[in-house]
Amino acid sequence: MKLQNIKAILGVAFFTTSAWLSIQLTQAAPPDPVAGKAKAAMCFACHGENGIGSSPEIPNLAAQPALSITYQLIQYRGQQRKGSGMDGIAQALSDQDMRDIAAYYSALPPPPAKSGNAQLIEQGKQIASAQFCNSCHGAQFQGQKHIARLAGQSETYLITQLKNIRSGERVDMDGTMGSAAKGLSDEDIKALAAYAAALN
Ligand code: HEC
Ligand code: HEC
């Protein structure tokens, strides 16, 4: 085998998520939140014009980091992530549509904190600290870059996602979240979701 071929194969093997992402996102016009609002009209029935999900199974998108929204849409479109028809919906979106829609939703005011069982919330806070969830999701679970905001998110949605990530049914981009969820019990997940939902 020629050295060049070996290099090509190795090149694919070492192709990191971030390199893949940057290629997916190159050669683009700047994200346009005004165009994004118009393009998001078909999302409003479920995710709201204000970015608040219309039922507990539907995630809030308000104040989600733009890159997190874009990346999840890319995963749905590529069928790496499936769920409740979102993979079908994402088929119609171009990269530019995704960036514009993400710019719109990420700029909206964050969802309000929800009240809940104080003891469960405190328990969730302690687990989050012990498991270093904040090191990636931010001190107040506000999210950053490609990492989702959890603060003020629907508790029901968070529980479903954590269980799906733990079981491997939802495959995460680089395995970091998969390992973070692996050791969590159902009780831990309940407490973490209550804590996250109670943050603003
Ligand atoms: C029929 C209702 C419905 C419509 C319409 C809809 N969504 Fe969704 N969306 C959902 C549900 C339910 C989920 C959670 C699915 C899952 O479990 O993966 C979701 C998940 C998402 C997520 C992942 C959020 C996260 O925190 O990971 C994004 C991003 C998203 N939708 C964007 C959109 C956009 C953009 C549109 C319009 C182009 C749209 N959705 C239209 C119901 C809908
Ligand atoms: C090393 C970084 C890292 C750590 C630590 C981490 N996460 Fe994550 N988390 C991520 C990334 C990256 C994603 C997006 C995964 C994907 O879809 O590819 C994510 C996604 C999630 C989601 C899905 C959010 C949504 O909107 O769908 C939840 C819920 C979550 N994490 C909760 C937690 C909790 C709770 C902890 C602590 C037990 C934790 N994470 C620790 C990086 C991390």
PDB file of C-alpha atoms and ligand atoms in Angstrom:
ATOM      1  CA  MET A   1       0.000   0.000   0.000  1.00  0.00           C
ATOM      2  CA  LYS A   2       1.296   3.433  -0.871  1.00  0.00           C
ATOM      3  CA  LEU A   3       2.194   5.722   2.005  1.00  0.00           C
ATOM      4  CA  GLN A   4      -0.316   8.234   0.706  1.00  0.00           C
ATOM      5  CA  ASN A   5      -3.162   5.718   0.996  1.00  0.00           C
ATOM      6  CA  ILE A   6      -2.202   4.838   4.550  1.00  0.00           C
ATOM      7  CA  LYS A   7      -2.158   8.499   5.405  1.00  0.00           C
ATOM      8  CA  ALA A   8      -5.586   8.925   3.874  1.00  0.00           C
ATOM      9  CA  ILE A   9      -6.990   6.083   5.985  1.00  0.00           C
ATOM     10  CA  LEU A  10      -5.327   7.354   9.152  1.00  0.00           C
ATOM     11  CA  GLY A  11      -6.596  10.817   8.305  1.00  0.00           C
ATOM     12  CA  VAL A  12     -10.144   9.527   8.428  1.00  0.00           C
ATOM     13  CA  ALA A  13      -9.511   7.704  11.696  1.00  0.00           C
ATOM     14  CA  PHE A  14      -8.177  10.840  13.332  1.00  0.00           C
ATOM     15  CA  PHE A  15     -10.907  13.009  11.946  1.00  0.00           C
ATOM     16  CA  THR A  16     -12.150  14.626  15.133  1.00  0.00           C
ATOM     17  CA  THR A  17     -15.650  15.826  15.859  1.00  0.00           C
ATOM     18  CA  SER A  18     -14.493  19.418  15.904  1.00  0.00           C
ATOM     19  CA  ALA A  19     -12.810  19.107  12.533  1.00  0.00           C
ATOM     20  CA  TRP A  20     -15.959  17.538  11.162  1.00  0.00           C
ATOM     21  CA  LEU A  21     -18.065  20.292  12.666  1.00  0.00           C
ATOM     22  CA  SER A  22     -15.896  23.055  11.275  1.00  0.00           C
ATOM     23  CA  ILE A  23     -16.109  21.533   7.806  1.00  0.00           C
ATOM     24  CA  GLN A  24     -19.882  21.250   8.135  1.00  0.00           C
ATOM     25  CA  LEU A  25     -20.000  24.899   9.110  1.00  0.00           C
ATOM     26  CA  THR A  26     -17.551  26.487   6.680  1.00  0.00           C
ATOM     27  CA  GLN A  27     -18.286  28.750   3.739  1.00  0.00           C
ATOM     28  CA  ALA A  28     -21.322  30.276   5.356  1.00  0.00           C
ATOM     29  CA  ALA A  29     -23.003  33.631   5.446  1.00  0.00           C
ATOM     30  CA  PRO A  30     -23.127  35.015   8.999  1.00  0.00           C
ATOM     31  CA  PRO A  31     -26.051  33.641  11.060  1.00  0.00           C
ATOM     32  CA  ASP A  32     -29.107  35.870  10.702  1.00  0.00           C
ATOM     33  CA  PRO A  33     -31.610  35.789  13.602  1.00  0.00           C
ATOM     34  CA  VAL A  34     -34.256  37.732  11.634  1.00  0.00           C
ATOM     35  CA  ALA A  35     -34.202  35.227   8.775  1.00  0.00           C
ATOM     36  CA  GLY A  36     -34.020  32.566  11.507  1.00  0.00           C
ATOM     37  CA  LYS A  37     -37.297  33.684  13.026  1.00  0.00           C
ATOM     38  CA  ALA A  38     -39.075  33.356   9.684  1.00  0.00           C
ATOM     39  CA  LYS A  39     -37.531  29.940   9.088  1.00  0.00           C
ATOM     40  CA  ALA A  40     -38.454  28.832  12.623  1.00  0.00           C
ATOM     41  CA  ALA A  41     -42.165  29.512  12.069  1.00  0.00           C
ATOM     42  CA  MET A  42     -42.696  25.798  11.418  1.00  0.00           C
ATOM     43  CA  CYS A  43     -41.100  25.032  14.791  1.00  0.00           C
ATOM     44  CA  PHE A  44     -43.321  27.358  16.847  1.00  0.00           C
ATOM     45  CA  ALA A  45     -46.178  24.881  17.319  1.00  0.00           C
ATOM     46  CA  CYS A  46     -43.857  22.735  19.423  1.00  0.00           C
ATOM     47  CA  HIS A  47     -40.902  24.888  20.563  1.00  0.00           C
ATOM     48  CA  GLY A  48     -42.828  28.162  20.836  1.00  0.00           C
ATOM     49  CA  GLU A  49     -42.086  31.556  19.328  1.00  0.00           C
ATOM     50  CA  ASN A  50     -40.529  32.322  22.748  1.00  0.00           C
ATOM     51  CA  GLY A  51     -38.460  29.107  22.705  1.00  0.00           C
ATOM     52  CA  ILE A  52     -40.514  27.415  25.419  1.00  0.00           C
ATOM     53  CA  GLY A  53     -41.682  23.884  24.604  1.00  0.00           C
ATOM     54  CA  SER A  54     -45.443  23.428  24.399  1.00  0.00           C
ATOM     55  CA  SER A  55     -45.407  20.152  26.368  1.00  0.00           C
ATOM     56  CA  PRO A  56     -43.047  18.492  28.894  1.00  0.00           C
ATOM     57  CA  GLU A  57     -41.582  16.160  26.244  1.00  0.00           C
ATOM     58  CA  ILE A  58     -40.530  19.097  24.065  1.00  0.00           C
ATOM     59  CA  PRO A  59     -37.295  20.873  25.003  1.00  0.00           C
ATOM     60  CA  ASN A  60     -37.021  24.620  25.507  1.00  0.00           C
ATOM     61  CA  LEU A  61     -34.680  26.193  22.969  1.00  0.00           C
ATOM     62  CA  ALA A  62     -34.632  29.716  24.428  1.00  0.00           C
ATOM     63  CA  ALA A  63     -31.079  30.806  25.324  1.00  0.00           C
ATOM     64  CA  GLN A  64     -29.600  27.457  24.244  1.00  0.00           C
ATOM     65  CA  PRO A  65     -26.064  28.057  22.914  1.00  0.00           C
ATOM     66  CA  ALA A  66     -26.354  28.494  19.138  1.00  0.00           C
ATOM     67  CA  LEU A  67     -23.732  25.863  18.416  1.00  0.00           C
ATOM     68  CA  SER A  68     -25.576  23.325  20.566  1.00  0.00           C
ATOM     69  CA  ILE A  69     -28.822  23.868  18.616  1.00  0.00           C
ATOM     70  CA  THR A  70     -26.994  23.668  15.285  1.00  0.00           C
ATOM     71  CA  TYR A  71     -25.101  20.565  16.269  1.00  0.00           C
ATOM     72  CA  GLN A  72     -28.200  18.729  17.469  1.00  0.00           C
ATOM     73  CA  LEU A  73     -29.991  19.591  14.215  1.00  0.00           C
ATOM     74  CA  ILE A  74     -27.049  18.239  12.221  1.00  0.00           C
ATOM     75  CA  GLN A  75     -27.236  15.041  14.263  1.00  0.00           C
ATOM     76  CA  TYR A  76     -30.976  14.686  13.633  1.00  0.00           C
ATOM     77  CA  ARG A  77     -30.514  15.365   9.931  1.00  0.00           C
ATOM     78  CA  GLY A  78     -27.781  12.730   9.735  1.00  0.00           C
ATOM     79  CA  GLN A  79     -29.999  10.327  11.734  1.00  0.00           C
ATOM     80  CA  GLN A  80     -27.294   9.953  14.388  1.00  0.00           C
ATOM     81  CA  ARG A  81     -29.936  11.261  16.785  1.00  0.00           C
ATOM     82  CA  LYS A  82     -33.538  10.187  16.411  1.00  0.00           C
ATOM     83  CA  GLY A  83     -36.568  11.170  18.388  1.00  0.00           C
ATOM     84  CA  SER A  84     -40.191  12.183  18.097  1.00  0.00           C
ATOM     85  CA  GLY A  85     -39.991  13.026  14.421  1.00  0.00           C
ATOM     86  CA  MET A  86     -37.208  15.602  14.866  1.00  0.00           C
ATOM     87  CA  ASP A  87     -34.951  13.616  12.542  1.00  0.00           C
ATOM     88  CA  GLY A  88     -37.613  13.909   9.830  1.00  0.00           C
ATOM     89  CA  ILE A  89     -38.116  17.632  10.424  1.00  0.00           C
ATOM     90  CA  ALA A  90     -34.378  18.332  10.210  1.00  0.00           C
ATOM     91  CA  GLN A  91     -34.156  16.747   6.729  1.00  0.00           C
ATOM     92  CA  ALA A  92     -35.601  19.902   5.199  1.00  0.00           C
ATOM     93  CA  LEU A  93     -33.042  22.237   6.782  1.00  0.00           C
ATOM     94  CA  SER A  94     -29.868  23.469   5.101  1.00  0.00           C
ATOM     95  CA  ASP A  95     -26.776  24.319   7.146  1.00  0.00           C
ATOM     96  CA  GLN A  96     -27.623  28.003   6.744  1.00  0.00           C
ATOM     97  CA  ASP A  97     -31.224  27.422   7.915  1.00  0.00           C
ATOM     98  CA  MET A  98     -29.858  25.722  11.031  1.00  0.00           C
ATOM     99  CA  ARG A  99     -27.446  28.539  11.797  1.00  0.00           C
ATOM    100  CA  ASP A 100     -30.124  31.201  11.288  1.00  0.00           C
ATOM    101  CA  ILE A 101     -32.679  29.363  13.440  1.00  0.00           C
ATOM    102  CA  ALA A 102     -30.038  28.773  16.122  1.00  0.00           C
ATOM    103  CA  ALA A 103     -29.175  32.493  16.108  1.00  0.00           C
ATOM    104  CA  TYR A 104     -32.857  33.293  16.670  1.00  0.00           C
ATOM    105  CA  TYR A 105     -33.508  30.859  19.531  1.00  0.00           C
ATOM    106  CA  SER A 106     -30.179  31.406  21.297  1.00  0.00           C
ATOM    107  CA  ALA A 107     -30.847  35.155  21.571  1.00  0.00           C
ATOM    108  CA  LEU A 108     -34.212  34.737  23.360  1.00  0.00           C
ATOM    109  CA  PRO A 109     -34.525  35.283  27.141  1.00  0.00           C
ATOM    110  CA  PRO A 110     -33.885  32.073  29.115  1.00  0.00           C
ATOM    111  CA  PRO A 111     -36.795  29.972  30.343  1.00  0.00           C
ATOM    112  CA  PRO A 112     -37.988  30.766  33.868  1.00  0.00           C
ATOM    113  CA  ALA A 113     -36.732  28.617  36.757  1.00  0.00           C
ATOM    114  CA  LYS A 114     -39.291  26.098  37.960  1.00  0.00           C
ATOM    115  CA  SER A 115     -40.084  25.382  41.564  1.00  0.00           C
ATOM    116  CA  GLY A 116     -39.871  21.835  42.835  1.00  0.00           C
ATOM    117  CA  ASN A 117     -39.172  19.610  45.812  1.00  0.00           C
ATOM    118  CA  ALA A 118     -36.461  21.489  47.744  1.00  0.00           C
ATOM    119  CA  GLN A 119     -34.862  18.330  49.092  1.00  0.00           C
ATOM    120  CA  LEU A 120     -34.645  16.718  45.646  1.00  0.00           C
ATOM    121  CA  ILE A 121     -33.202  19.927  44.189  1.00  0.00           C
ATOM    122  CA  GLU A 122     -30.527  20.065  46.895  1.00  0.00           C
ATOM    123  CA  GLN A 123     -29.703  16.405  46.281  1.00  0.00           C
ATOM    124  CA  GLY A 124     -29.344  17.145  42.551  1.00  0.00           C
ATOM    125  CA  LYS A 125     -27.047  20.053  43.274  1.00  0.00           C
ATOM    126  CA  GLN A 126     -24.759  17.797  45.300  1.00  0.00           C
ATOM    127  CA  ILE A 127     -24.671  15.087  42.633  1.00  0.00           C
ATOM    128  CA  ALA A 128     -23.937  17.689  39.944  1.00  0.00           C
ATOM    129  CA  SER A 129     -21.022  18.957  41.987  1.00  0.00           C
ATOM    130  CA  ALA A 130     -19.667  15.474  42.759  1.00  0.00           C
ATOM    131  CA  GLN A 131     -19.972  14.447  39.075  1.00  0.00           C
ATOM    132  CA  PHE A 132     -18.495  17.694  37.695  1.00  0.00           C
ATOM    133  CA  CYS A 133     -21.477  18.319  35.441  1.00  0.00           C
ATOM    134  CA  ASN A 134     -20.785  22.052  35.761  1.00  0.00           C
ATOM    135  CA  SER A 135     -17.309  21.746  34.304  1.00  0.00           C
ATOM    136  CA  CYS A 136     -18.953  21.269  30.903  1.00  0.00           C
ATOM    137  CA  HIS A 137     -22.502  22.630  31.242  1.00  0.00           C
ATOM    138  CA  GLY A 138     -21.399  25.797  33.084  1.00  0.00           C
ATOM    139  CA  ALA A 139     -21.557  27.013  36.683  1.00  0.00           C
ATOM    140  CA  GLN A 140     -25.290  27.749  36.397  1.00  0.00           C
ATOM    141  CA  PHE A 141     -25.977  25.027  33.792  1.00  0.00           C
ATOM    142  CA  GLN A 142     -26.239  27.803  31.195  1.00  0.00           C
ATOM    143  CA  GLY A 143     -24.410  25.702  28.567  1.00  0.00           C
ATOM    144  CA  GLN A 144     -21.514  26.746  26.377  1.00  0.00           C
ATOM    145  CA  LYS A 145     -20.424  26.253  22.776  1.00  0.00           C
ATOM    146  CA  HIS A 146     -21.750  22.847  21.638  1.00  0.00           C
ATOM    147  CA  ILE A 147     -22.830  21.878  25.165  1.00  0.00           C
ATOM    148  CA  ALA A 148     -26.520  22.238  25.975  1.00  0.00           C
ATOM    149  CA  ARG A 149     -28.072  24.625  28.449  1.00  0.00           C
ATOM    150  CA  LEU A 150     -29.813  22.608  31.172  1.00  0.00           C
ATOM    151  CA  ALA A 151     -31.051  25.502  33.342  1.00  0.00           C
ATOM    152  CA  GLY A 152     -34.818  25.908  33.196  1.00  0.00           C
ATOM    153  CA  GLN A 153     -35.145  22.922  30.855  1.00  0.00           C
ATOM    154  CA  SER A 154     -38.179  20.655  31.126  1.00  0.00           C
ATOM    155  CA  GLU A 155     -37.616  18.083  33.862  1.00  0.00           C
ATOM    156  CA  THR A 156     -39.420  15.357  31.905  1.00  0.00           C
ATOM    157  CA  TYR A 157     -37.282  16.018  28.836  1.00  0.00           C
ATOM    158  CA  LEU A 158     -34.046  15.944  30.859  1.00  0.00           C
ATOM    159  CA  ILE A 159     -34.953  12.636  32.505  1.00  0.00           C
ATOM    160  CA  THR A 160     -35.692  11.039  29.115  1.00  0.00           C
ATOM    161  CA  GLN A 161     -32.443  12.310  27.604  1.00  0.00           C
ATOM    162  CA  LEU A 162     -30.249  11.245  30.521  1.00  0.00           C
ATOM    163  CA  LYS A 163     -31.741   7.751  30.449  1.00  0.00           C
ATOM    164  CA  ASN A 164     -31.332   7.537  26.657  1.00  0.00           C
ATOM    165  CA  ILE A 165     -27.734   8.743  26.839  1.00  0.00           C
ATOM    166  CA  ARG A 166     -27.011   6.300  29.679  1.00  0.00           C
ATOM    167  CA  SER A 167     -28.427   3.349  27.718  1.00  0.00           C
ATOM    168  CA  GLY A 168     -26.696   4.401  24.505  1.00  0.00           C
ATOM    169  CA  GLU A 169     -30.026   4.852  22.705  1.00  0.00           C
ATOM    170  CA  ARG A 170     -28.960   8.483  22.210  1.00  0.00           C
ATOM    171  CA  VAL A 171     -25.403   8.477  20.932  1.00  0.00           C
ATOM    172  CA  ASP A 172     -23.438  11.559  21.916  1.00  0.00           C
ATOM    173  CA  MET A 173     -20.924  13.177  19.628  1.00  0.00           C
ATOM    174  CA  ASP A 174     -17.680  12.352  21.384  1.00  0.00           C
ATOM    175  CA  GLY A 175     -18.561   9.944  24.168  1.00  0.00           C
ATOM    176  CA  THR A 176     -17.933  12.428  26.980  1.00  0.00           C
ATOM    177  CA  MET A 177     -21.595  12.706  27.928  1.00  0.00           C
ATOM    178  CA  GLY A 178     -22.027   8.959  27.557  1.00  0.00           C
ATOM    179  CA  SER A 179     -19.373   8.380  30.202  1.00  0.00           C
ATOM    180  CA  ALA A 180     -20.801  11.120  32.415  1.00  0.00           C
ATOM    181  CA  ALA A 181     -24.227   9.432  32.401  1.00  0.00           C
ATOM    182  CA  LYS A 182     -23.012   5.873  32.810  1.00  0.00           C
ATOM    183  CA  GLY A 183     -22.766   5.847  36.604  1.00  0.00           C
ATOM    184  CA  LEU A 184     -26.057   7.641  37.299  1.00  0.00           C
ATOM    185  CA  SER A 185     -28.924   5.804  39.008  1.00  0.00           C
ATOM    186  CA  ASP A 186     -32.576   6.566  38.215  1.00  0.00           C
ATOM    187  CA  GLU A 187     -32.710   8.433  41.534  1.00  0.00           C
ATOM    188  CA  ASP A 188     -29.658  10.529  40.611  1.00  0.00           C
ATOM    189  CA  ILE A 189     -31.243  11.387  37.260  1.00  0.00           C
ATOM    190  CA  LYS A 190     -34.483  12.488  38.919  1.00  0.00           C
ATOM    191  CA  ALA A 191     -32.596  14.721  41.339  1.00  0.00           C
ATOM    192  CA  LEU A 192     -30.316  16.189  38.646  1.00  0.00           C
ATOM    193  CA  ALA A 193     -33.304  17.010  36.433  1.00  0.00           C
ATOM    194  CA  ALA A 194     -35.136  18.707  39.321  1.00  0.00           C
ATOM    195  CA  TYR A 195     -32.019  20.742  40.111  1.00  0.00           C
ATOM    196  CA  ALA A 196     -31.456  21.795  36.486  1.00  0.00           C
ATOM    197  CA  ALA A 197     -35.110  22.756  35.985  1.00  0.00           C
ATOM    198  CA  ALA A 198     -34.953  24.956  39.088  1.00  0.00           C
ATOM    199  CA  LEU A 199     -32.050  27.034  37.748  1.00  0.00           C
ATOM    200  CA  ASN A 200     -32.489  30.161  35.677  1.00  0.00           C
TER     201      ASN A 200
HETATM  202  C1  HEC B   1     -44.131  18.221  16.321  1.00  0.00           C
HETATM  203  C2  HEC B   1     -43.346  18.912  17.319  1.00  0.00           C
HETATM  204  C3  HEC B   1     -41.997  19.473  16.914  1.00  0.00           C
HETATM  205  C4  HEC B   1     -41.706  20.327  15.852  1.00  0.00           C
HETATM  206  C5  HEC B   1     -42.644  20.881  14.795  1.00  0.00           C
HETATM  207  C6  HEC B   1     -40.301  20.637  15.979  1.00  0.00           C
HETATM  208  N1  HEC B   1     -39.758  19.984  17.057  1.00  0.00           N
HETATM  209 FE1  HEC B   1     -37.822  20.067  17.674  1.00  0.00          FE
HETATM  210  N2  HEC B   1     -38.185  18.673  19.102  1.00  0.00           N
HETATM  211  C7  HEC B   1     -39.408  18.096  19.346  1.00  0.00           C
HETATM  212  C8  HEC B   1     -39.258  17.048  20.336  1.00  0.00           C
HETATM  213  C9  HEC B   1     -40.351  16.177  20.914  1.00  0.00           C
HETATM  214  C10 HEC B   1     -37.868  17.005  20.667  1.00  0.00           C
HETATM  215  C11 HEC B   1     -37.162  16.007  21.584  1.00  0.00           C
HETATM  216  C12 HEC B   1     -36.870  14.794  20.719  1.00  0.00           C
HETATM  217  C13 HEC B   1     -35.892  13.819  21.306  1.00  0.00           C
HETATM  218  O1  HEC B   1     -36.236  13.181  22.277  1.00  0.00           O
HETATM  219  O2  HEC B   1     -34.773  13.724  20.773  1.00  0.00           O
HETATM  220  C14 HEC B   1     -37.241  18.051  19.880  1.00  0.00           C
HETATM  221  C15 HEC B   1     -35.884  18.360  19.941  1.00  0.00           C
HETATM  222  C16 HEC B   1     -35.299  19.418  19.283  1.00  0.00           C
HETATM  223  C17 HEC B   1     -33.939  19.857  19.469  1.00  0.00           C
HETATM  224  C18 HEC B   1     -32.920  19.275  20.438  1.00  0.00           C
HETATM  225  C19 HEC B   1     -32.826  20.187  21.652  1.00  0.00           C
HETATM  226  C20 HEC B   1     -31.803  19.772  22.653  1.00  0.00           C
HETATM  227  O3  HEC B   1     -31.778  20.383  23.730  1.00  0.00           O
HETATM  228  O4  HEC B   1     -31.015  18.855  22.385  1.00  0.00           O
HETATM  229  C21 HEC B   1     -33.739  20.920  18.630  1.00  0.00           C
HETATM  230  C22 HEC B   1     -32.471  21.726  18.472  1.00  0.00           C
HETATM  231  C23 HEC B   1     -34.971  21.134  17.914  1.00  0.00           C
HETATM  232  N3  HEC B   1     -35.903  20.215  18.336  1.00  0.00           N
HETATM  233  C24 HEC B   1     -35.174  22.120  16.968  1.00  0.00           C
HETATM  234  C25 HEC B   1     -36.307  22.225  16.173  1.00  0.00           C
HETATM  235  C26 HEC B   1     -36.432  23.128  15.042  1.00  0.00           C
HETATM  236  C27 HEC B   1     -35.359  24.099  14.606  1.00  0.00           C
HETATM  237  C28 HEC B   1     -37.677  22.927  14.499  1.00  0.00           C
HETATM  238  C29 HEC B   1     -38.291  23.581  13.281  1.00  0.00           C
HETATM  239  C30 HEC B   1     -37.522  23.503  12.071  1.00  0.00           C
HETATM  240  C31 HEC B   1     -38.329  21.912  15.315  1.00  0.00           C
HETATM  241  N4  HEC B   1     -37.460  21.499  16.300  1.00  0.00           N
HETATM  242  C32 HEC B   1     -39.619  21.467  15.108  1.00  0.00           C
HETATM  243  C33 HEC B   1     -40.611  18.457  18.765  1.00  0.00           C
HETATM  244  C34 HEC B   1     -40.750  19.258  17.650  1.00  0.00           C
HETATM  245  C1  HEC B   2     -17.046  16.354  29.572  1.00  0.00           C
HETATM  246  C2  HEC B   2     -18.156  17.253  29.365  1.00  0.00           C
HETATM  247  C3  HEC B   2     -19.497  16.895  29.968  1.00  0.00           C
HETATM  248  C4  HEC B   2     -19.768  16.537  31.263  1.00  0.00           C
HETATM  249  C5  HEC B   2     -18.826  16.342  32.431  1.00  0.00           C
HETATM  250  C6  HEC B   2     -21.217  16.399  31.331  1.00  0.00           C
HETATM  251  N1  HEC B   2     -21.786  16.664  30.114  1.00  0.00           N
HETATM  252 FE1  HEC B   2     -23.762  16.596  29.661  1.00  0.00          FE
HETATM  253  N2  HEC B   2     -23.350  16.934  27.704  1.00  0.00           N
HETATM  254  C7  HEC B   2     -22.095  17.152  27.192  1.00  0.00           C
HETATM  255  C8  HEC B   2     -22.183  17.220  25.751  1.00  0.00           C
HETATM  256  C9  HEC B   2     -21.023  17.427  24.796  1.00  0.00           C
HETATM  257  C10 HEC B   2     -23.548  17.036  25.432  1.00  0.00           C
HETATM  258  C11 HEC B   2     -24.159  16.953  24.035  1.00  0.00           C
HETATM  259  C12 HEC B   2     -24.084  15.490  23.648  1.00  0.00           C
HETATM  260  C13 HEC B   2     -24.515  15.181  22.228  1.00  0.00           C
HETATM  261  O1  HEC B   2     -25.696  15.216  21.941  1.00  0.00           O
HETATM  262  O2  HEC B   2     -23.652  14.886  21.414  1.00  0.00           O
HETATM  263  C14 HEC B   2     -24.252  16.870  26.689  1.00  0.00           C
HETATM  264  C15 HEC B   2     -25.628  16.681  26.783  1.00  0.00           C
HETATM  265  C16 HEC B   2     -26.310  16.559  27.971  1.00  0.00           C
HETATM  266  C17 HEC B   2     -27.758  16.459  28.100  1.00  0.00           C
HETATM  267  C18 HEC B   2     -28.755  16.505  26.963  1.00  0.00           C
HETATM  268  C19 HEC B   2     -29.245  17.934  26.873  1.00  0.00           C
HETATM  269  C20 HEC B   2     -30.266  18.198  25.823  1.00  0.00           C
HETATM  270  O3  HEC B   2     -30.668  19.370  25.695  1.00  0.00           O
HETATM  271  O4  HEC B   2     -30.689  17.286  25.111  1.00  0.00           O
HETATM  272  C21 HEC B   2     -28.032  16.379  29.430  1.00  0.00           C
HETATM  273  C22 HEC B   2     -29.410  16.271  30.061  1.00  0.00           C
HETATM  274  C23 HEC B   2     -26.773  16.425  30.143  1.00  0.00           C
HETATM  275  N3  HEC B   2     -25.749  16.529  29.229  1.00  0.00           N
HETATM  276  C24 HEC B   2     -26.646  16.382  31.517  1.00  0.00           C
HETATM  277  C25 HEC B   2     -25.421  16.230  32.186  1.00  0.00           C
HETATM  278  C26 HEC B   2     -25.310  15.930  33.590  1.00  0.00           C
HETATM  279  C27 HEC B   2     -26.480  15.795  34.553  1.00  0.00           C
HETATM  280  C28 HEC B   2     -23.974  15.801  33.864  1.00  0.00           C
HETATM  281  C29 HEC B   2     -23.317  15.372  35.153  1.00  0.00           C
HETATM  282  C30 HEC B   2     -23.721  14.062  35.653  1.00  0.00           C
HETATM  283  C31 HEC B   2     -23.263  16.046  32.614  1.00  0.00           C
HETATM  284  N4  HEC B   2     -24.181  16.298  31.628  1.00  0.00           N
HETATM  285  C32 HEC B   2     -21.890  16.041  32.480  1.00  0.00           C
HETATM  286  C33 HEC B   2     -20.915  17.284  27.911  1.00  0.00           C
HETATM  287  C34 HEC B   2     -20.762  16.965  29.256  1.00  0.00           C
END
